[in-house]
GROMACS .gro file of C-alpha atoms in nm:
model
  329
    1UNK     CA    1  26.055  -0.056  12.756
    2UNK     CA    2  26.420  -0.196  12.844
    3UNK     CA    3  26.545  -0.469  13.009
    4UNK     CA    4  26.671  -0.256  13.321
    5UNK     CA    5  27.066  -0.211  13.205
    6UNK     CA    6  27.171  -0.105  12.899
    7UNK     CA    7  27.545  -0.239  12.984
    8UNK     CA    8  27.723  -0.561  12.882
    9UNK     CA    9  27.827  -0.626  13.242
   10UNK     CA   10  27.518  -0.495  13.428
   11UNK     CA   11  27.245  -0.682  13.227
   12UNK     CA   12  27.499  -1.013  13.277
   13UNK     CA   13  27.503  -0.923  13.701
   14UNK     CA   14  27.114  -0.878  13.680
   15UNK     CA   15  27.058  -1.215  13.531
   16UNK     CA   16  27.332  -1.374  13.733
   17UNK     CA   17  27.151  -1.230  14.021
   18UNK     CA   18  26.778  -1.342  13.937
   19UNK     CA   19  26.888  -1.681  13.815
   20UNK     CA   20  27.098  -1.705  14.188
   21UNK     CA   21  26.717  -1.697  14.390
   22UNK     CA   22  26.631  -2.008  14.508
   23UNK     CA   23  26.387  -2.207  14.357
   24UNK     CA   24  26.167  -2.252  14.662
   25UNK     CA   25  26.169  -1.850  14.711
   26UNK     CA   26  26.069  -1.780  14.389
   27UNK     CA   27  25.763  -2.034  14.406
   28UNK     CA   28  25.679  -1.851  14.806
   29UNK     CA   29  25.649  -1.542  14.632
   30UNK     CA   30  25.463  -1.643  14.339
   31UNK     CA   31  25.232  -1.814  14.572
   32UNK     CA   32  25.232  -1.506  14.826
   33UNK     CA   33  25.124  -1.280  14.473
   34UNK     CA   34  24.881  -1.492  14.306
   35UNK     CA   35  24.636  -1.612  14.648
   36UNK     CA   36  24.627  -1.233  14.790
   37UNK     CA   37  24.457  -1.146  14.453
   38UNK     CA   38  24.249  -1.461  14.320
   39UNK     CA   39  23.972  -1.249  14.175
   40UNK     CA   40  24.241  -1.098  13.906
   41UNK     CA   41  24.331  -1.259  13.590
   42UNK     CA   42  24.688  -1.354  13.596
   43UNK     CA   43  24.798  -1.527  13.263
   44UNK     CA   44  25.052  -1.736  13.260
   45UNK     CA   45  25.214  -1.895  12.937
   46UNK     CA   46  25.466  -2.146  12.845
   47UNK     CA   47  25.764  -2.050  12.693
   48UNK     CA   48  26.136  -2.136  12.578
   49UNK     CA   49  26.260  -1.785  12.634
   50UNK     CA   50  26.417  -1.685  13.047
   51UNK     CA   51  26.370  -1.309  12.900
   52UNK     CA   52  26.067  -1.143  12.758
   53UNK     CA   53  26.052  -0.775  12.711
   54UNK     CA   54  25.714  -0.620  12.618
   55UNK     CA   55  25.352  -0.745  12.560
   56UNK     CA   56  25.109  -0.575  12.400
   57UNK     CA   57  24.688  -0.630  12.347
   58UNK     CA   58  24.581  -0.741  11.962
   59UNK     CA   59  24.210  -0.694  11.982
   60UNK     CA   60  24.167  -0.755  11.627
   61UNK     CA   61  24.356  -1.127  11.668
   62UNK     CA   62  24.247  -1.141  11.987
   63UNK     CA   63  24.555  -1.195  12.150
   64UNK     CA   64  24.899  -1.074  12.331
   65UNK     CA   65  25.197  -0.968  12.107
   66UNK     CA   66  25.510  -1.071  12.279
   67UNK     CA   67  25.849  -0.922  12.148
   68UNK     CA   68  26.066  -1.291  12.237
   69UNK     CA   69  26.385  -1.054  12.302
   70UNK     CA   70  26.653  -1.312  12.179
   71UNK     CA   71  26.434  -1.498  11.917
   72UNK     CA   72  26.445  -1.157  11.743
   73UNK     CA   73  26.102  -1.136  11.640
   74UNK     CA   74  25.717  -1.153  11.798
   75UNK     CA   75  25.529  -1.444  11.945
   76UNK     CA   76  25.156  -1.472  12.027
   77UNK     CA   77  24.975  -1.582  12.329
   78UNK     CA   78  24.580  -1.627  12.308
   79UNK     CA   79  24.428  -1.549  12.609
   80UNK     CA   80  24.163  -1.823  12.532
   81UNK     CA   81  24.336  -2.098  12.597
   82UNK     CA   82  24.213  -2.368  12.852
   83UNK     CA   83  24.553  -2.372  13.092
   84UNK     CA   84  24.835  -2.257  13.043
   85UNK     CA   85  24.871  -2.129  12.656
   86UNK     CA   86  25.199  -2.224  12.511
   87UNK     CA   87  25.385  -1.877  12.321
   88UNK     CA   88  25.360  -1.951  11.939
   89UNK     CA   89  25.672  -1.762  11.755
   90UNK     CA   90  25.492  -1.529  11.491
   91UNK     CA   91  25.787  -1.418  11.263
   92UNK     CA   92  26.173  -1.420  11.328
   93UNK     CA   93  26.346  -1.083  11.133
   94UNK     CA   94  26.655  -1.230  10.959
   95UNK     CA   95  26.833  -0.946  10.892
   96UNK     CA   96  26.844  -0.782  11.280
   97UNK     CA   97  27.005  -1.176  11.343
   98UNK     CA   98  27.211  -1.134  11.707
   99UNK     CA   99  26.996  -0.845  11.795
  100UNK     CA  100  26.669  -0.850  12.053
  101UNK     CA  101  26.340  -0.734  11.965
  102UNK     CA  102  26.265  -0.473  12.271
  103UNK     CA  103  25.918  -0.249  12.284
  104UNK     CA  104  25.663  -0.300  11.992
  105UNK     CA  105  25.315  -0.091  11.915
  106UNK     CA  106  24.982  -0.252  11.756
  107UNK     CA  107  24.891   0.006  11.492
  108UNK     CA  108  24.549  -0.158  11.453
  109UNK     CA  109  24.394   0.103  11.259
  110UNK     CA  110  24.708   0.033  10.945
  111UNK     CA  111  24.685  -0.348  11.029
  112UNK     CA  112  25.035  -0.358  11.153
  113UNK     CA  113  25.258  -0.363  11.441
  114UNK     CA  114  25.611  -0.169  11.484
  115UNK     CA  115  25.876  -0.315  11.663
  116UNK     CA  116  26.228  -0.243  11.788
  117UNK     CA  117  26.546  -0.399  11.760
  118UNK     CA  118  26.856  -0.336  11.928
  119UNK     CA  119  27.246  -0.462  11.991
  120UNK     CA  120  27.218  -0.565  12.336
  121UNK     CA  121  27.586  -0.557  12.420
  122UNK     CA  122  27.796  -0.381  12.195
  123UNK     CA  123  27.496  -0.062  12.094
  124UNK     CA  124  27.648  -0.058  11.789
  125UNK     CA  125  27.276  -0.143  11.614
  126UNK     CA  126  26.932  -0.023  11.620
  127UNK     CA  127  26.624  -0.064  11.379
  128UNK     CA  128  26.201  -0.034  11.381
  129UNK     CA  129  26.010  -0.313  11.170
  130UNK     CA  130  25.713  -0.282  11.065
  131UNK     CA  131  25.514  -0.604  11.017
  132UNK     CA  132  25.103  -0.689  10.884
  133UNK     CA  133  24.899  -0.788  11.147
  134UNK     CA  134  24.704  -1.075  10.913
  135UNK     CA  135  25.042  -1.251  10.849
  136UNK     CA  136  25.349  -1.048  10.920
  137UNK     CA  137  25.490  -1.002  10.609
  138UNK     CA  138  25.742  -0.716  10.680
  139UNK     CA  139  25.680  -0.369  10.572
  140UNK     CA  140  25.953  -0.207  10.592
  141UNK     CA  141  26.288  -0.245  10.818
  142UNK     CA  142  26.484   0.061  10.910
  143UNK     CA  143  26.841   0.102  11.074
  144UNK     CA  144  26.830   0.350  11.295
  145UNK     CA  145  27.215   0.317  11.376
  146UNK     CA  146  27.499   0.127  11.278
  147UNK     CA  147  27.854   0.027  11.325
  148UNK     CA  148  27.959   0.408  11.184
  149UNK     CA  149  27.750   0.615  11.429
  150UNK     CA  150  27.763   0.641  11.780
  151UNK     CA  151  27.658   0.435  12.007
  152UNK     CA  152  27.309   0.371  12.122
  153UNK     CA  153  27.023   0.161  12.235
  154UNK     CA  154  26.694   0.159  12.060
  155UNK     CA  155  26.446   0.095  12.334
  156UNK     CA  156  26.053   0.150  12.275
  157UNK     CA  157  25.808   0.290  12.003
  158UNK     CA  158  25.494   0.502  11.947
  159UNK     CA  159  25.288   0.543  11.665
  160UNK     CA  160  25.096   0.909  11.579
  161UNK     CA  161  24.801   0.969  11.435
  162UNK     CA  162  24.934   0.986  11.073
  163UNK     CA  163  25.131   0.689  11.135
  164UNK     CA  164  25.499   0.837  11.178
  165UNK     CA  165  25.688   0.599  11.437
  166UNK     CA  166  25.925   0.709  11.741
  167UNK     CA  167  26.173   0.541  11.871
  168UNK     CA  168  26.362   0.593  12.208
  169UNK     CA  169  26.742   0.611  12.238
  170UNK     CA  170  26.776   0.475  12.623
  171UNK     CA  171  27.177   0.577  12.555
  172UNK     CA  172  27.163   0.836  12.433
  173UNK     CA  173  26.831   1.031  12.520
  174UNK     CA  174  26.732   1.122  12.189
  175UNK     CA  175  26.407   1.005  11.956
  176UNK     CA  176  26.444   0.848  11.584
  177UNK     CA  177  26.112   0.989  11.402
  178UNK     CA  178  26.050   0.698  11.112
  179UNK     CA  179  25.798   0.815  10.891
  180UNK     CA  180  25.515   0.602  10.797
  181UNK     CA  181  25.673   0.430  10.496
  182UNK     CA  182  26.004   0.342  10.663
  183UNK     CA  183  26.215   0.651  10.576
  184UNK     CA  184  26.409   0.829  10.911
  185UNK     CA  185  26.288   1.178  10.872
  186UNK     CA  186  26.484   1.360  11.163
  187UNK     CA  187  26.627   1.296  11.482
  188UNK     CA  188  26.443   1.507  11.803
  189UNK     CA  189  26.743   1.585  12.084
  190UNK     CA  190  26.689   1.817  12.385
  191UNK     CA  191  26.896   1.928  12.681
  192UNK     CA  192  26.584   1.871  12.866
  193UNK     CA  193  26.621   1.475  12.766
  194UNK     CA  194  26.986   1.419  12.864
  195UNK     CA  195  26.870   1.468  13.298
  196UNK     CA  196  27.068   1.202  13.440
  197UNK     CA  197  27.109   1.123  13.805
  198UNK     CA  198  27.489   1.185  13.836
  199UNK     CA  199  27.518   0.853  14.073
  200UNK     CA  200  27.288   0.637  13.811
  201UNK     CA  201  27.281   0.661  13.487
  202UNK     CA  202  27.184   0.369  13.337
  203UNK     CA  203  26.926   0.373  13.095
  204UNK     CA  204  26.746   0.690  13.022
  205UNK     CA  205  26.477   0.769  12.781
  206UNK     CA  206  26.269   0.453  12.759
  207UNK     CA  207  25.838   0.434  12.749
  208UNK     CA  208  25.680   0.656  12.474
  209UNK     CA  209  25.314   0.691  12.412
  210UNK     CA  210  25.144   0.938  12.173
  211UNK     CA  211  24.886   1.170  12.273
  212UNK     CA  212  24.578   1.251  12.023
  213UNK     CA  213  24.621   1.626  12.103
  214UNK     CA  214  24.981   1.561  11.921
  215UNK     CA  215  25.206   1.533  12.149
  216UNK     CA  216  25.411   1.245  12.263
  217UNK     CA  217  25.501   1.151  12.639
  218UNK     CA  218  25.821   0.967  12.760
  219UNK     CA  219  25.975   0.833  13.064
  220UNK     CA  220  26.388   0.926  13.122
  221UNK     CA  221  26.382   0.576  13.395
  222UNK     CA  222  26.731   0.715  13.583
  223UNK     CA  223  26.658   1.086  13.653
  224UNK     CA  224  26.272   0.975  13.718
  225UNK     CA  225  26.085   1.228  13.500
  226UNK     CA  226  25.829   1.246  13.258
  227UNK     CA  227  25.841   1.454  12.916
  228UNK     CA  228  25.573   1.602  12.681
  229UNK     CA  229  25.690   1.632  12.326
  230UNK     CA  230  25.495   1.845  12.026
  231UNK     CA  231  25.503   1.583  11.711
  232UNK     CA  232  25.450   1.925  11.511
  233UNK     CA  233  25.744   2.139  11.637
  234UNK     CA  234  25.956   1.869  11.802
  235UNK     CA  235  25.960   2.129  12.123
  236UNK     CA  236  26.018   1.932  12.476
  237UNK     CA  237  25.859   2.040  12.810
  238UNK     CA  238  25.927   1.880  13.107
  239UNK     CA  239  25.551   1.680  13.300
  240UNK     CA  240  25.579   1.845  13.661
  241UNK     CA  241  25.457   1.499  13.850
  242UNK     CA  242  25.365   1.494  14.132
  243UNK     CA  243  25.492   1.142  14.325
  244UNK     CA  244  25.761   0.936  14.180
  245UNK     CA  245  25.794   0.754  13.873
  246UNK     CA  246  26.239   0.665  13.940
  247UNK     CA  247  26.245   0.339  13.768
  248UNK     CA  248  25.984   0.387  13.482
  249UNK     CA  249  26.010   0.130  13.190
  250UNK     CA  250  25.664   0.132  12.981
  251UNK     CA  251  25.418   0.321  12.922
  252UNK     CA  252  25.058   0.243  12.841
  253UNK     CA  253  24.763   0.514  12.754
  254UNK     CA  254  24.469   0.509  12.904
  255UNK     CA  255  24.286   0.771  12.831
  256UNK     CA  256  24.353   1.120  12.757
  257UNK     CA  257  24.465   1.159  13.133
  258UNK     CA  258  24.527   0.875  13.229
  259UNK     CA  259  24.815   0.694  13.141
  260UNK     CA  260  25.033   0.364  13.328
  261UNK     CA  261  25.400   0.368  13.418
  262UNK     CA  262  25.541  -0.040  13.473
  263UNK     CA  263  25.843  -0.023  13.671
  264UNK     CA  264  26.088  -0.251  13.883
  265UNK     CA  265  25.880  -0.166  14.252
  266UNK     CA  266  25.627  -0.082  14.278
  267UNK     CA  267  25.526  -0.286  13.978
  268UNK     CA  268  25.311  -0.042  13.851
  269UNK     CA  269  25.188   0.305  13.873
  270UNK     CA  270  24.914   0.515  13.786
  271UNK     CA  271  24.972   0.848  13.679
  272UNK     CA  272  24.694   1.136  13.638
  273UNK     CA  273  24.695   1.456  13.450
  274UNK     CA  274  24.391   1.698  13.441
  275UNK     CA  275  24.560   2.002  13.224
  276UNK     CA  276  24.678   1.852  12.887
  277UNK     CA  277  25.000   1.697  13.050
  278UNK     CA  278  25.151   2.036  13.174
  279UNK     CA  279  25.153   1.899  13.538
  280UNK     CA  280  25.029   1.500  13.652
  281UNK     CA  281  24.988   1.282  14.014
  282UNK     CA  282  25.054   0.938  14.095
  283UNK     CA  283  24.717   0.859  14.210
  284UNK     CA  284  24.761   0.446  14.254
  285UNK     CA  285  25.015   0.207  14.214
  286UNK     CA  286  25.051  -0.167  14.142
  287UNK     CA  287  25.271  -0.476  14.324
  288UNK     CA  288  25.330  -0.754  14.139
  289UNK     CA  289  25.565  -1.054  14.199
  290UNK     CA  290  25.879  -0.834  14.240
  291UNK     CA  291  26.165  -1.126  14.107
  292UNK     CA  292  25.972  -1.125  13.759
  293UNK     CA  293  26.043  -0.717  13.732
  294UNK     CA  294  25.781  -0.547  13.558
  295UNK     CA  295  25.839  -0.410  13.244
  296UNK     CA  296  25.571  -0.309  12.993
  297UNK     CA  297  25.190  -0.201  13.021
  298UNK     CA  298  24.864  -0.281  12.772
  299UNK     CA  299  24.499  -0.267  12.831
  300UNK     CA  300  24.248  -0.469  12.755
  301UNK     CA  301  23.859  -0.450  12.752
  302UNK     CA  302  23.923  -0.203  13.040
  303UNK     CA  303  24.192  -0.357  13.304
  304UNK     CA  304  24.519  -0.270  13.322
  305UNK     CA  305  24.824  -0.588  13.218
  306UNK     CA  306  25.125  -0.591  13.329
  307UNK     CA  307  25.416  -0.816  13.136
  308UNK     CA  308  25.730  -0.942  13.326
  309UNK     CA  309  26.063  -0.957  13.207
  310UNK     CA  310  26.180  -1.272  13.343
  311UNK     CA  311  26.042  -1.609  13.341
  312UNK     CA  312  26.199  -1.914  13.180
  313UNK     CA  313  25.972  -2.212  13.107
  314UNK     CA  314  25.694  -2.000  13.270
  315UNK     CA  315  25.624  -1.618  13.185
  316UNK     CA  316  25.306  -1.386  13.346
  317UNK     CA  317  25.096  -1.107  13.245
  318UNK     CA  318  24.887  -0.982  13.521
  319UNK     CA  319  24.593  -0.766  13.571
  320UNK     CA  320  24.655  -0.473  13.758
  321UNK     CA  321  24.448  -0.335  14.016
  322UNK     CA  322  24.584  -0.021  14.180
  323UNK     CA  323  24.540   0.067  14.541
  324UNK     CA  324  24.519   0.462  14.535
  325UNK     CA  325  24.736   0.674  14.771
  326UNK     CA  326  24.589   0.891  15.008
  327UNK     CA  327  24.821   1.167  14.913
  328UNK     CA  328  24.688   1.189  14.571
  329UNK     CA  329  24.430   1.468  14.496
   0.00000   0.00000   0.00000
């Protein structure tokens, strides 16, 4: 999940550009959104924070992790709240100070929850933290990349089955594997990951799920394509999809063939696969309130939520219900 440049200059332009809408078209379109769907749940919390990157489903606290992008740490919001629920800051990391917490996991079954941290401007620094769930006391903290290495721009992280993390490069196409104390055990790189639209290439790999068959999936967002990568022999294979998924930020999945692909427009989209993630379809998508760009997916007791990067004294996650497409089979 990224915040949609991974440039100095272009992430300034973007919130140049969102901050530049009007006031009273911002509150049409909210309006426009929320009254052609009142039967969906549409949460909306206060906050301090314009930006807000990913939001994931605690079921065991009963609430939404929030990674508070400059706060450099997590926040909570219950979704039991009478009104609007006011973010509560969780835990601040002091040693990633100046960096933004980006994508995060709920590793439920270790009590804990992973996130990523990242040098917004210069890419000069990237780490995964690992935190308790009960009261987020760290676990461990691991650089990923520093000052000496090459650039790069930690973006989003999965979780296997025996609890080794993965962490996207969205500069430089490549995945950290963390193992599940903290140490960086090897570094997976393909040809097949660097695809890059040669007129756009502005973030690439980004959403990562695991698979329980053992395989991970990820979304390159530029070139529009979806990958299937074998946690055992680090060998990538490229997802024929069928439909488009240009734009893709996070990923959320659903089942073993389902999974959900946020993006900038359509806001959502749901993406089917009925042979083990060899080939998939877009069979629905999602439109949400298109200035608040979409940017992460999480389920809960069922339905679909999708989390908005911008917001400012007022953030949204939003149930999604997809319309299917008549194309899909």
């Amino acid at each position: 999940m990224a915040i949609r440049c991974c440039s100095c200059r272009s992430t300034l332009l973007l919130l140049l550009l969102v901050s530049a809408v009007p006031i009273s078209i911002i509150v049409s379109l909210e309006s426009t959104t929320w009254t052609s769907s009142p039967n969906r749940h549409h949460l909306r919390y206060r906050s301090l924070g314009l930006v807000r990157e990913c939001a994931k489903w605690d079921a065991s606290g009963g609430r939404f992790l929030v990674s508070n992008f400059f706060g450099g740490g997590l926040a909570e919001v219950s979704d039991v709240d009478v009104g609007a629920p006011a973010e509560r800051t969780l835990m601040r990391e002091p040693d990633v100070a100046g960096n933004v917490s980006l994508g995060l996991v709920v590793d439920g079954g270790r009590g804990r929850v992973l996130v990523v941290f990242s040098d917004l401007f210069r890419h000069r620094y990237a780490a995964v933290g690992a935190y308790r769930l009960d009261n987020f006391e760290r676990i461990f903290l691991t650089r990923l990349s520093g000052p000496e290495d090459e650039t790069s721009f930690a973006d989003d992280v999965a979780v296997d089955s025996d609890g080794n993390a993965y962490v996207t490069d969205a500069k430089r196409n490549k995945i950290w594997k963390v193992g599940s104390g903290g140490a960086l055990s090897s570094v997976i790189r393909s040809p097949l990951l660097e695809r890059r639209k040669e007129w756009y290439h502005l973030v690439g790999l980004n959403g990562i799920v695991y698979h329980p068959n053992g395989y991970l999936l990820v979304v390159h967002t530029d070139g529009g394509d979806l990958f299937r990568v074998d946690t055992s022999t680090e060998e990538v294979t490229q997802v024929d999809v069928e439909g488009s998924i240009l734009g893709g930020d996070g990923l959320e999945l659903l089942s073993p063939t389902k999974i959900v692909v946020a993006a900038f427009r359509p806001s959502a989209r749901l993406v089917e696969s009925s042979d083990d993630w060899r080939t998939a379809t877009v069979t629905g998508t999602y439109s949400g309130p298109l200035h608040r760009v979409a940017a992460a997916a999480t389920a809960k007791d069922g339905k679909v939520y999708v989390s908005h990067l911008f917001g400012g004294r007022s953030h949204v996650i939003s149930e999604a219900v997809f319309s299917p497409l008549s194309s899909a089979k």
